[in-house]
Amino acid sequence: MQEKPKVLIVGKVRERVAERLEGEVELVRCSAALEPGKLAPGIAEGIRGVAVSGSFDAAAIGCLPNLQIIANFGVGYDGVDVGAAAARGIVVTNTPDVLNDEVADTAIALLLNTVRRFPEAETWLREGRWERTGAFPLSKLSLRGRSVGIYGLGRIGLEIARRLEGFGVSISYHTRSRREEAPYVYHPTLIGMAEAVDTLIAIVPKTPETYKTIDAGVLVALGPNGVLINVGRGWTVDEEALAAALEAGTIAAAGLDVFQDEPHVPGALLAAPNTCLLPHVASASVATRDAMADLVADNLLTWFRTGRPLTPVPETPVGG
Ligand code: NDP
């Protein structure tokens, strides 16, 4: 009988991944920080696949001499050193598309909550202030008449745009390359788009090029009626500049699902009255996380059965 391939589950990965792999592969587990010498002698050499949710750096990759595939739980694979993987001919896979709707729904919910302050209104009711004090104050901001610019019109950005169509707002976008088929106004620069809109929704990946691109200048361009929503990565926003802009009234409000140094949230953003903050929950429903887990498992299983993964990232080879 042929030996089952060994798959290493690194740190906490949704248990459904292991359940799906059970019986098909030999499972090995290790803590999130895989360092040389951490696995028992003889184990590292046998590992051919890895399932990970979070960080898997060059040192970790270096621990596994016969690694063939790294299956990342999440569409954003910035925690995996794809350069180190590609240099060794190791395939990296992610979980695109299965979370588009959930994340786009979250972006819209966060936008409405930020603009209309519904979480605060609910707190007002729960604290008995409606009964004691009276009606919750009118929200100064509204979605009516807004002009929304989407920074990143990829799989998720496009779903956000489609949902926004139903809200009767004007929609434009900024990406490096224009999407000819998209019926929205294209802006070749982020600053140009920020000048043209009053609402900015960020849904770009964490790459060297997107680092702190939403900076003081972009916030000034957005203007005093400006609203920033970020459901991509905290890395993209200069959080100090954002806190200062919120305090000074340079922009009106911000809704954030992601932060630079999670789970730490800067005190200035917590203290600001005009922020709506979520603990990175955009894809966090059971159904969507299960679909992501299935795609992680299916990438590994298909790789071992056919030598081709289902959803490789563009930077790594598609073996064959
Ligand atoms: P895609 O790769 O489909 O889309 C990325 C978009 O960003 C493309 O339109 C791309 O266009 C644009 N983009 C990339 N780099 C730049 C740049 N330097 N300047 C301008 N535009 C840029 O990714 P998804 O839509 O599937 O996911 C996007 C990101 O959202 C993920 O990488 C992840 O980090 C984040 N995410 C967050 C979640 C959460 O829980 N909050 C859940 C899921 C995803 P072009 O290449 O033409 O520039």
mmCIF file of C-alpha atoms and ligand atoms in Angstrom:
data_model
loop_
_atom_site.group_PDB
_atom_site.id
_atom_site.type_symbol
_atom_site.label_atom_id
_atom_site.label_comp_id
_atom_site.label_asym_id
_atom_site.label_seq_id
_atom_site.Cartn_x
_atom_site.Cartn_y
_atom_site.Cartn_z
ATOM 1 C CA MET A 1 0.000 0.000 0.000
ATOM 2 C CA GLN A 2 1.240 3.501 -0.870
ATOM 3 C CA GLU A 3 2.317 5.642 2.057
ATOM 4 C CA LYS A 4 -0.052 8.510 2.880
ATOM 5 C CA PRO A 5 1.412 12.004 2.389
ATOM 6 C CA LYS A 6 2.229 13.837 5.631
ATOM 7 C CA VAL A 7 0.557 17.214 6.166
ATOM 8 C CA LEU A 8 1.612 19.603 8.913
ATOM 9 C CA ILE A 9 -1.099 21.728 10.512
ATOM 10 C CA VAL A 10 0.576 24.839 11.843
ATOM 11 C CA GLY A 11 -0.940 26.570 14.867
ATOM 12 C CA LYS A 12 -4.690 27.098 15.026
ATOM 13 C CA VAL A 13 -6.439 26.212 11.790
ATOM 14 C CA ARG A 14 -10.188 25.606 11.659
ATOM 15 C CA GLU A 15 -10.685 21.991 12.795
ATOM 16 C CA ARG A 16 -12.772 21.193 9.742
ATOM 17 C CA VAL A 17 -9.524 21.195 7.701
ATOM 18 C CA ALA A 18 -8.172 18.284 9.781
ATOM 19 C CA GLU A 19 -11.555 16.519 9.687
ATOM 20 C CA ARG A 20 -11.601 16.711 5.899
ATOM 21 C CA LEU A 21 -8.008 15.454 5.627
ATOM 22 C CA GLU A 22 -8.399 12.658 8.188
ATOM 23 C CA GLY A 23 -7.841 9.232 6.646
ATOM 24 C CA GLU A 24 -6.517 10.706 3.389
ATOM 25 C CA VAL A 25 -3.214 12.018 4.741
ATOM 26 C CA GLU A 26 -1.105 11.559 7.868
ATOM 27 C CA LEU A 27 -1.605 14.610 10.058
ATOM 28 C CA VAL A 28 1.174 16.190 12.107
ATOM 29 C CA ARG A 29 0.605 19.255 14.269
ATOM 30 C CA CYS A 30 2.926 21.969 15.554
ATOM 31 C CA SER A 31 2.580 25.341 17.256
ATOM 32 C CA ALA A 32 2.287 28.539 15.237
ATOM 33 C CA ALA A 33 6.006 29.313 15.338
ATOM 34 C CA LEU A 34 7.724 26.494 13.460
ATOM 35 C CA GLU A 35 11.446 26.785 14.107
ATOM 36 C CA PRO A 36 14.321 24.539 13.055
ATOM 37 C CA GLY A 37 14.581 21.544 15.394
ATOM 38 C CA LYS A 38 11.059 21.918 16.737
ATOM 39 C CA LEU A 39 9.714 18.779 15.052
ATOM 40 C CA ALA A 40 10.849 15.356 16.286
ATOM 41 C CA PRO A 41 13.824 13.934 14.339
ATOM 42 C CA GLY A 42 12.772 12.377 11.042
ATOM 43 C CA ILE A 43 9.374 14.119 10.960
ATOM 44 C CA ALA A 44 10.351 17.279 9.044
ATOM 45 C CA GLU A 45 11.757 15.252 6.115
ATOM 46 C CA GLY A 46 8.417 13.495 5.613
ATOM 47 C CA ILE A 47 6.203 16.599 5.493
ATOM 48 C CA ARG A 48 4.917 17.282 1.970
ATOM 49 C CA GLY A 49 2.066 19.656 2.691
ATOM 50 C CA VAL A 50 1.288 22.432 5.174
ATOM 51 C CA ALA A 51 -2.039 23.946 6.232
ATOM 52 C CA VAL A 52 -1.653 27.344 7.848
ATOM 53 C CA SER A 53 -3.740 30.314 8.939
ATOM 54 C CA GLY A 54 -1.407 33.212 9.540
ATOM 55 C CA SER A 55 2.352 33.310 9.377
ATOM 56 C CA PHE A 56 4.652 30.856 7.597
ATOM 57 C CA ASP A 57 7.971 32.530 6.947
ATOM 58 C CA ALA A 58 11.182 31.601 5.148
ATOM 59 C CA ALA A 59 12.661 30.015 8.301
ATOM 60 C CA ALA A 60 9.613 27.770 8.688
ATOM 61 C CA ILE A 61 9.755 26.806 5.009
ATOM 62 C CA GLY A 62 13.453 26.064 5.494
ATOM 63 C CA CYS A 63 12.586 23.480 8.187
ATOM 64 C CA LEU A 64 10.811 21.247 5.678
ATOM 65 C CA PRO A 65 13.195 19.975 2.963
ATOM 66 C CA ASN A 66 10.570 17.987 1.012
ATOM 67 C CA LEU A 67 7.673 20.440 1.218
ATOM 68 C CA GLN A 68 5.554 20.670 -1.946
ATOM 69 C CA ILE A 69 2.503 22.774 -1.044
ATOM 70 C CA ILE A 70 1.468 25.405 1.511
ATOM 71 C CA ALA A 71 -2.322 25.735 1.744
ATOM 72 C CA ASN A 72 -3.224 29.049 3.325
ATOM 73 C CA PHE A 73 -6.552 29.535 5.118
ATOM 74 C CA GLY A 74 -7.618 32.965 3.819
ATOM 75 C CA VAL A 75 -7.558 34.817 0.521
ATOM 76 C CA GLY A 76 -4.890 37.206 1.858
ATOM 77 C CA TYR A 77 -1.655 35.216 1.987
ATOM 78 C CA ASP A 78 0.649 37.987 3.168
ATOM 79 C CA GLY A 79 1.701 35.840 6.156
ATOM 80 C CA VAL A 80 3.304 33.268 3.859
ATOM 81 C CA ASP A 81 6.728 34.027 2.383
ATOM 82 C CA VAL A 82 5.734 33.334 -1.231
ATOM 83 C CA GLY A 83 9.172 34.396 -2.488
ATOM 84 C CA ALA A 84 10.879 31.702 -0.383
ATOM 85 C CA ALA A 85 8.267 29.164 -1.483
ATOM 86 C CA ALA A 86 8.605 30.043 -5.178
ATOM 87 C CA ALA A 87 12.413 29.804 -4.952
ATOM 88 C CA ARG A 88 12.008 26.176 -3.859
ATOM 89 C CA GLY A 89 9.243 25.366 -6.359
ATOM 90 C CA ILE A 90 6.703 25.048 -3.529
ATOM 91 C CA VAL A 91 3.110 25.875 -4.467
ATOM 92 C CA VAL A 92 1.134 28.267 -2.240
ATOM 93 C CA THR A 93 -2.672 28.197 -2.368
ATOM 94 C CA ASN A 94 -5.253 30.559 -0.848
ATOM 95 C CA THR A 95 -9.061 30.618 -0.521
ATOM 96 C CA PRO A 96 -10.408 33.099 -3.103
ATOM 97 C CA ASP A 97 -14.047 33.678 -4.075
ATOM 98 C CA VAL A 98 -15.733 31.542 -1.376
ATOM 99 C CA LEU A 99 -15.699 34.556 0.979
ATOM 100 C CA ASN A 100 -16.500 37.360 -1.477
ATOM 101 C CA ASP A 101 -20.151 37.745 -0.514
ATOM 102 C CA GLU A 102 -19.558 37.594 3.248
ATOM 103 C CA VAL A 103 -16.776 40.189 3.146
ATOM 104 C CA ALA A 104 -18.736 42.464 0.815
ATOM 105 C CA ASP A 105 -21.768 42.218 3.126
ATOM 106 C CA THR A 106 -19.547 43.195 6.044
ATOM 107 C CA ALA A 107 -18.171 46.186 4.155
ATOM 108 C CA ILE A 108 -21.692 47.484 3.535
ATOM 109 C CA ALA A 109 -22.743 46.844 7.149
ATOM 110 C CA LEU A 110 -19.647 48.641 8.418
ATOM 111 C CA LEU A 111 -20.315 51.564 6.082
ATOM 112 C CA LEU A 112 -23.902 51.941 7.294
ATOM 113 C CA ASN A 113 -22.929 51.526 10.950
ATOM 114 C CA THR A 114 -20.173 54.103 10.613
ATOM 115 C CA VAL A 115 -22.296 56.671 8.831
ATOM 116 C CA ARG A 116 -25.528 56.216 10.810
ATOM 117 C CA ARG A 117 -24.000 55.157 14.179
ATOM 118 C CA PHE A 118 -26.362 52.182 14.633
ATOM 119 C CA PRO A 119 -24.130 50.403 17.220
ATOM 120 C CA GLU A 120 -24.260 53.521 19.436
ATOM 121 C CA ALA A 121 -28.011 53.800 18.881
ATOM 122 C CA GLU A 122 -28.445 50.216 20.080
ATOM 123 C CA THR A 123 -26.308 50.900 23.153
ATOM 124 C CA TRP A 124 -28.518 53.945 23.806
ATOM 125 C CA LEU A 125 -31.594 51.705 23.797
ATOM 126 C CA ARG A 126 -30.005 48.924 25.885
ATOM 127 C CA GLU A 127 -28.821 51.405 28.514
ATOM 128 C CA GLY A 128 -32.399 52.614 28.919
ATOM 129 C CA ARG A 129 -31.569 56.074 27.629
ATOM 130 C CA TRP A 130 -34.372 56.026 25.042
ATOM 131 C CA GLU A 131 -36.874 55.673 27.874
ATOM 132 C CA ARG A 132 -35.070 57.982 30.312
ATOM 133 C CA THR A 133 -33.684 60.676 28.021
ATOM 134 C CA GLY A 134 -35.536 60.442 24.718
ATOM 135 C CA ALA A 135 -34.679 59.852 21.096
ATOM 136 C CA PHE A 136 -31.126 59.027 20.004
ATOM 137 C CA PRO A 137 -29.511 62.136 18.420
ATOM 138 C CA LEU A 138 -29.903 62.458 14.654
ATOM 139 C CA SER A 139 -26.867 61.175 12.760
ATOM 140 C CA LYS A 140 -24.928 64.041 11.204
ATOM 141 C CA LEU A 141 -23.855 61.806 8.339
ATOM 142 C CA SER A 142 -25.941 59.937 5.801
ATOM 143 C CA LEU A 143 -25.309 57.590 2.906
ATOM 144 C CA ARG A 144 -27.632 59.732 0.794
ATOM 145 C CA GLY A 145 -25.822 61.628 -1.925
ATOM 146 C CA ARG A 146 -22.464 60.027 -1.227
ATOM 147 C CA SER A 147 -19.787 59.388 -3.765
ATOM 148 C CA VAL A 148 -17.956 56.138 -3.012
ATOM 149 C CA GLY A 149 -14.463 55.276 -4.221
ATOM 150 C CA ILE A 150 -13.365 51.647 -3.928
ATOM 151 C CA TYR A 151 -9.617 51.132 -3.513
ATOM 152 C CA GLY A 152 -9.189 47.646 -5.041
ATOM 153 C CA LEU A 153 -11.771 46.315 -7.499
ATOM 154 C CA GLY A 154 -10.818 42.635 -7.365
ATOM 155 C CA ARG A 155 -13.035 39.707 -6.442
ATOM 156 C CA ILE A 156 -14.332 41.332 -3.242
ATOM 157 C CA GLY A 157 -14.194 44.955 -4.405
ATOM 158 C CA LEU A 158 -16.450 44.093 -7.318
ATOM 159 C CA GLU A 159 -19.027 42.515 -4.981
ATOM 160 C CA ILE A 160 -18.934 45.638 -2.813
ATOM 161 C CA ALA A 161 -19.526 47.781 -5.907
ATOM 162 C CA ARG A 162 -22.469 45.604 -7.017
ATOM 163 C CA ARG A 163 -24.081 45.967 -3.604
ATOM 164 C CA LEU A 164 -23.520 49.715 -3.612
ATOM 165 C CA GLU A 165 -25.456 50.013 -6.881
ATOM 166 C CA GLY A 166 -28.599 49.260 -4.890
ATOM 167 C CA PHE A 167 -27.928 52.208 -2.581
ATOM 168 C CA GLY A 168 -28.064 54.829 -5.317
ATOM 169 C CA VAL A 169 -24.590 56.237 -4.566
ATOM 170 C CA SER A 170 -22.068 57.110 -7.252
ATOM 171 C CA ILE A 171 -19.311 54.498 -7.570
ATOM 172 C CA SER A 172 -15.729 54.793 -8.736
ATOM 173 C CA TYR A 173 -12.554 52.780 -8.174
ATOM 174 C CA HIS A 174 -8.788 52.826 -8.160
ATOM 175 C CA THR A 175 -6.595 49.881 -9.152
ATOM 176 C CA ARG A 176 -3.285 49.766 -10.994
ATOM 177 C CA SER A 177 -4.913 48.404 -14.106
ATOM 178 C CA ARG A 178 -8.310 49.542 -15.355
ATOM 179 C CA ARG A 179 -11.085 46.921 -15.475
ATOM 180 C CA GLU A 180 -12.571 47.664 -18.881
ATOM 181 C CA GLU A 181 -15.725 45.640 -18.190
ATOM 182 C CA ALA A 182 -16.532 47.467 -14.925
ATOM 183 C CA PRO A 183 -19.261 50.115 -15.313
ATOM 184 C CA TYR A 184 -17.664 52.441 -12.746
ATOM 185 C CA VAL A 185 -15.511 55.560 -13.031
ATOM 186 C CA TYR A 186 -11.797 54.693 -13.022
ATOM 187 C CA HIS A 187 -9.173 56.776 -11.236
ATOM 188 C CA PRO A 188 -5.539 56.035 -12.131
ATOM 189 C CA THR A 189 -4.309 57.379 -8.763
ATOM 190 C CA LEU A 190 -5.538 56.911 -5.192
ATOM 191 C CA ILE A 191 -5.088 60.590 -4.353
ATOM 192 C CA GLY A 192 -7.046 61.565 -7.467
ATOM 193 C CA MET A 193 -9.894 59.316 -6.397
ATOM 194 C CA ALA A 194 -9.791 60.630 -2.816
ATOM 195 C CA GLU A 195 -10.151 64.170 -4.176
ATOM 196 C CA ALA A 196 -13.162 63.136 -6.255
ATOM 197 C CA VAL A 197 -15.106 61.154 -3.611
ATOM 198 C CA ASP A 198 -16.215 61.552 0.017
ATOM 199 C CA THR A 199 -16.267 57.855 0.944
ATOM 200 C CA LEU A 200 -13.298 55.530 0.541
ATOM 201 C CA ILE A 201 -13.595 51.752 0.885
ATOM 202 C CA ALA A 202 -10.256 49.914 0.972
ATOM 203 C CA ILE A 203 -10.080 46.266 -0.073
ATOM 204 C CA VAL A 204 -6.524 45.821 -1.355
ATOM 205 C CA PRO A 205 -4.016 43.129 -0.346
ATOM 206 C CA LYS A 206 -1.049 43.676 1.971
ATOM 207 C CA THR A 207 1.898 44.167 -0.403
ATOM 208 C CA PRO A 208 4.974 46.421 -0.311
ATOM 209 C CA GLU A 209 3.122 48.806 -2.663
ATOM 210 C CA THR A 210 0.028 49.217 -0.460
ATOM 211 C CA TYR A 211 1.880 50.069 2.789
ATOM 212 C CA LYS A 212 0.328 53.112 4.482
ATOM 213 C CA THR A 213 -0.990 54.347 1.150
ATOM 214 C CA ILE A 214 -4.010 55.814 2.946
ATOM 215 C CA ASP A 215 -1.956 58.566 4.521
ATOM 216 C CA ALA A 216 -2.498 62.115 5.779
ATOM 217 C CA GLY A 217 -2.643 63.457 2.210
ATOM 218 C CA VAL A 218 -5.348 61.002 1.120
ATOM 219 C CA LEU A 219 -7.388 61.834 4.241
ATOM 220 C CA VAL A 220 -7.132 65.581 3.571
ATOM 221 C CA ALA A 221 -8.252 64.916 -0.013
ATOM 222 C CA LEU A 222 -11.261 62.951 1.259
ATOM 223 C CA GLY A 223 -12.362 66.049 3.126
ATOM 224 C CA PRO A 224 -14.393 66.951 6.235
ATOM 225 C CA ASN A 225 -17.427 64.936 5.121
ATOM 226 C CA GLY A 226 -15.110 62.015 4.410
ATOM 227 C CA VAL A 227 -15.666 58.446 5.584
ATOM 228 C CA LEU A 228 -13.000 55.739 5.429
ATOM 229 C CA ILE A 229 -13.935 52.043 5.509
ATOM 230 C CA ASN A 230 -11.155 49.434 5.596
ATOM 231 C CA VAL A 231 -11.913 45.731 5.191
ATOM 232 C CA GLY A 232 -8.613 44.840 3.491
ATOM 233 C CA ARG A 233 -5.542 45.032 5.735
ATOM 234 C CA GLY A 234 -4.546 47.473 8.497
ATOM 235 C CA TRP A 235 -1.158 47.740 6.809
ATOM 236 C CA THR A 236 -2.733 49.948 4.119
ATOM 237 C CA VAL A 237 -3.657 52.752 6.537
ATOM 238 C CA ASP A 238 -1.348 55.144 8.381
ATOM 239 C CA GLU A 239 -3.205 54.691 11.685
ATOM 240 C CA GLU A 240 -1.495 57.649 13.398
ATOM 241 C CA ALA A 241 -2.475 59.945 10.555
ATOM 242 C CA LEU A 242 -6.007 58.526 10.662
ATOM 243 C CA ALA A 243 -6.385 59.118 14.400
ATOM 244 C CA ALA A 244 -5.144 62.692 13.957
ATOM 245 C CA ALA A 245 -7.506 63.273 11.014
ATOM 246 C CA LEU A 246 -10.491 61.966 12.991
ATOM 247 C CA GLU A 247 -9.657 64.183 15.942
ATOM 248 C CA ALA A 248 -9.070 67.290 13.860
ATOM 249 C CA GLY A 249 -12.201 66.810 11.737
ATOM 250 C CA THR A 250 -10.091 66.401 8.617
ATOM 251 C CA ILE A 251 -12.438 63.492 7.860
ATOM 252 C CA ALA A 252 -15.766 62.741 9.526
ATOM 253 C CA ALA A 253 -15.594 59.052 10.486
ATOM 254 C CA ALA A 254 -13.903 55.701 9.944
ATOM 255 C CA GLY A 255 -15.072 52.086 10.031
ATOM 256 C CA LEU A 256 -12.309 49.508 10.400
ATOM 257 C CA ASP A 257 -12.352 45.711 10.419
ATOM 258 C CA VAL A 258 -8.567 45.398 10.213
ATOM 259 C CA PHE A 259 -5.603 46.919 12.034
ATOM 260 C CA GLN A 260 -1.859 47.137 11.578
ATOM 261 C CA ASP A 261 -0.900 45.152 14.713
ATOM 262 C CA GLU A 262 -3.857 42.826 15.412
ATOM 263 C CA PRO A 263 -5.293 42.144 17.901
ATOM 264 C CA HIS A 264 -3.913 45.429 19.276
ATOM 265 C CA VAL A 265 -6.077 48.418 18.400
ATOM 266 C CA PRO A 266 -4.483 51.848 18.924
ATOM 267 C CA GLY A 267 -5.939 53.692 21.928
ATOM 268 C CA ALA A 268 -6.556 56.813 19.852
ATOM 269 C CA LEU A 269 -8.854 54.880 17.505
ATOM 270 C CA LEU A 270 -10.669 53.261 20.436
ATOM 271 C CA ALA A 271 -11.158 56.616 22.128
ATOM 272 C CA ALA A 272 -12.355 58.446 19.021
ATOM 273 C CA PRO A 273 -16.138 58.992 19.049
ATOM 274 C CA ASN A 274 -16.321 58.793 15.263
ATOM 275 C CA THR A 275 -14.958 55.280 14.703
ATOM 276 C CA CYS A 276 -16.797 52.002 14.246
ATOM 277 C CA LEU A 277 -14.419 49.123 15.010
ATOM 278 C CA LEU A 278 -14.718 45.391 14.332
ATOM 279 C CA PRO A 279 -12.304 42.589 15.380
ATOM 280 C CA HIS A 280 -11.439 41.321 11.851
ATOM 281 C CA VAL A 281 -14.743 39.509 11.337
ATOM 282 C CA ALA A 282 -15.469 40.225 7.661
ATOM 283 C CA SER A 283 -15.501 36.531 6.662
ATOM 284 C CA ALA A 284 -16.356 35.226 10.127
ATOM 285 C CA SER A 285 -19.554 33.207 9.681
ATOM 286 C CA VAL A 286 -19.643 29.449 10.187
ATOM 287 C CA ALA A 287 -20.773 28.836 6.599
ATOM 288 C CA THR A 288 -18.032 30.957 5.030
ATOM 289 C CA ARG A 289 -15.254 29.719 7.316
ATOM 290 C CA ASP A 290 -16.362 26.145 6.524
ATOM 291 C CA ALA A 291 -16.182 26.894 2.804
ATOM 292 C CA MET A 292 -12.675 28.299 3.324
ATOM 293 C CA ALA A 293 -11.658 25.196 5.311
ATOM 294 C CA ASP A 294 -12.999 22.946 2.547
ATOM 295 C CA LEU A 295 -10.950 24.813 -0.041
ATOM 296 C CA VAL A 296 -7.779 24.440 2.065
ATOM 297 C CA ALA A 297 -8.387 20.690 2.356
ATOM 298 C CA ASP A 298 -9.379 20.309 -1.303
ATOM 299 C CA ASN A 299 -6.237 22.127 -2.458
ATOM 300 C CA LEU A 300 -4.092 19.640 -0.502
ATOM 301 C CA LEU A 301 -6.071 16.557 -1.519
ATOM 302 C CA THR A 302 -6.203 17.535 -5.191
ATOM 303 C CA TRP A 303 -2.492 18.265 -5.163
ATOM 304 C CA PHE A 304 -1.637 14.837 -3.795
ATOM 305 C CA ARG A 305 -4.082 13.099 -6.168
ATOM 306 C CA THR A 306 -3.364 14.974 -9.396
ATOM 307 C CA GLY A 307 -0.260 17.123 -8.907
ATOM 308 C CA ARG A 308 -2.321 20.275 -9.536
ATOM 309 C CA PRO A 309 -3.768 22.565 -6.861
ATOM 310 C CA LEU A 310 -7.197 24.192 -7.199
ATOM 311 C CA THR A 311 -6.364 27.790 -6.331
ATOM 312 C CA PRO A 312 -2.630 28.549 -6.491
ATOM 313 C CA VAL A 313 -1.532 32.156 -5.895
ATOM 314 C CA PRO A 314 -0.053 33.902 -8.933
ATOM 315 C CA GLU A 315 3.478 34.052 -7.520
ATOM 316 C CA THR A 316 4.035 30.305 -7.244
ATOM 317 C CA PRO A 317 4.178 27.676 -9.982
ATOM 318 C CA VAL A 318 1.177 25.511 -10.738
ATOM 319 C CA GLY A 319 3.115 22.189 -10.868
ATOM 320 C CA GLY A 320 2.022 19.664 -13.381
HETATM 321 P P1 NDP B 1 -8.036 40.359 -5.494
HETATM 322 O O1 NDP B 1 -6.628 39.954 -5.772
HETATM 323 O O2 NDP B 1 -9.140 39.749 -6.282
HETATM 324 O O3 NDP B 1 -8.185 41.950 -5.665
HETATM 325 C C1 NDP B 1 -7.221 42.850 -5.234
HETATM 326 C C2 NDP B 1 -7.524 44.207 -5.873
HETATM 327 O O4 NDP B 1 -6.588 45.150 -5.350
HETATM 328 C C3 NDP B 1 -7.373 44.211 -7.381
HETATM 329 O O5 NDP B 1 -8.400 44.985 -7.941
HETATM 330 C C4 NDP B 1 -6.019 44.871 -7.601
HETATM 331 O O6 NDP B 1 -6.008 45.524 -8.869
HETATM 332 C C5 NDP B 1 -5.981 45.855 -6.435
HETATM 333 N N1 NDP B 1 -4.626 46.230 -6.050
HETATM 334 C C6 NDP B 1 -3.616 45.415 -5.659
HETATM 335 N N2 NDP B 1 -2.507 46.125 -5.416
HETATM 336 C C7 NDP B 1 -2.816 47.417 -5.662
HETATM 337 C C8 NDP B 1 -2.081 48.630 -5.620
HETATM 338 N N3 NDP B 1 -0.791 48.660 -5.252
HETATM 339 N N4 NDP B 1 -2.706 49.775 -5.954
HETATM 340 C C9 NDP B 1 -4.013 49.755 -6.331
HETATM 341 N N5 NDP B 1 -4.764 48.648 -6.392
HETATM 342 C C10 NDP B 1 -4.165 47.489 -6.065
HETATM 343 O O7 NDP B 1 -8.237 40.135 -3.942
HETATM 344 P P2 NDP B 1 -9.597 39.924 -3.122
HETATM 345 O O8 NDP B 1 -10.598 40.933 -3.575
HETATM 346 O O9 NDP B 1 -9.969 38.494 -3.132
HETATM 347 O O10 NDP B 1 -9.071 40.282 -1.635
HETATM 348 C C11 NDP B 1 -8.461 41.515 -1.368
HETATM 349 C C12 NDP B 1 -7.839 41.540 0.014
HETATM 350 O O11 NDP B 1 -8.845 41.690 0.987
HETATM 351 C C13 NDP B 1 -7.104 40.270 0.441
HETATM 352 O O12 NDP B 1 -5.798 40.223 -0.077
HETATM 353 C C14 NDP B 1 -7.114 40.368 1.945
HETATM 354 O O13 NDP B 1 -5.955 41.028 2.396
HETATM 355 C C15 NDP B 1 -8.342 41.240 2.232
HETATM 356 N N6 NDP B 1 -9.386 40.472 2.928
HETATM 357 C C16 NDP B 1 -9.778 40.833 4.180
HETATM 358 C C17 NDP B 1 -10.746 40.106 4.853
HETATM 359 C C18 NDP B 1 -11.180 40.465 6.223
HETATM 360 O O14 NDP B 1 -11.522 39.561 6.991
HETATM 361 N N7 NDP B 1 -11.242 41.729 6.590
HETATM 362 C C19 NDP B 1 -11.357 38.919 4.250
HETATM 363 C C20 NDP B 1 -10.924 38.668 2.903
HETATM 364 C C21 NDP B 1 -9.964 39.419 2.282
HETATM 365 P P3 NDP B 1 -4.639 45.767 -9.714
HETATM 366 O O15 NDP B 1 -3.850 44.500 -9.607
HETATM 367 O O16 NDP B 1 -5.117 46.100 -11.090
HETATM 368 O O17 NDP B 1 -3.975 46.922 -9.049
#
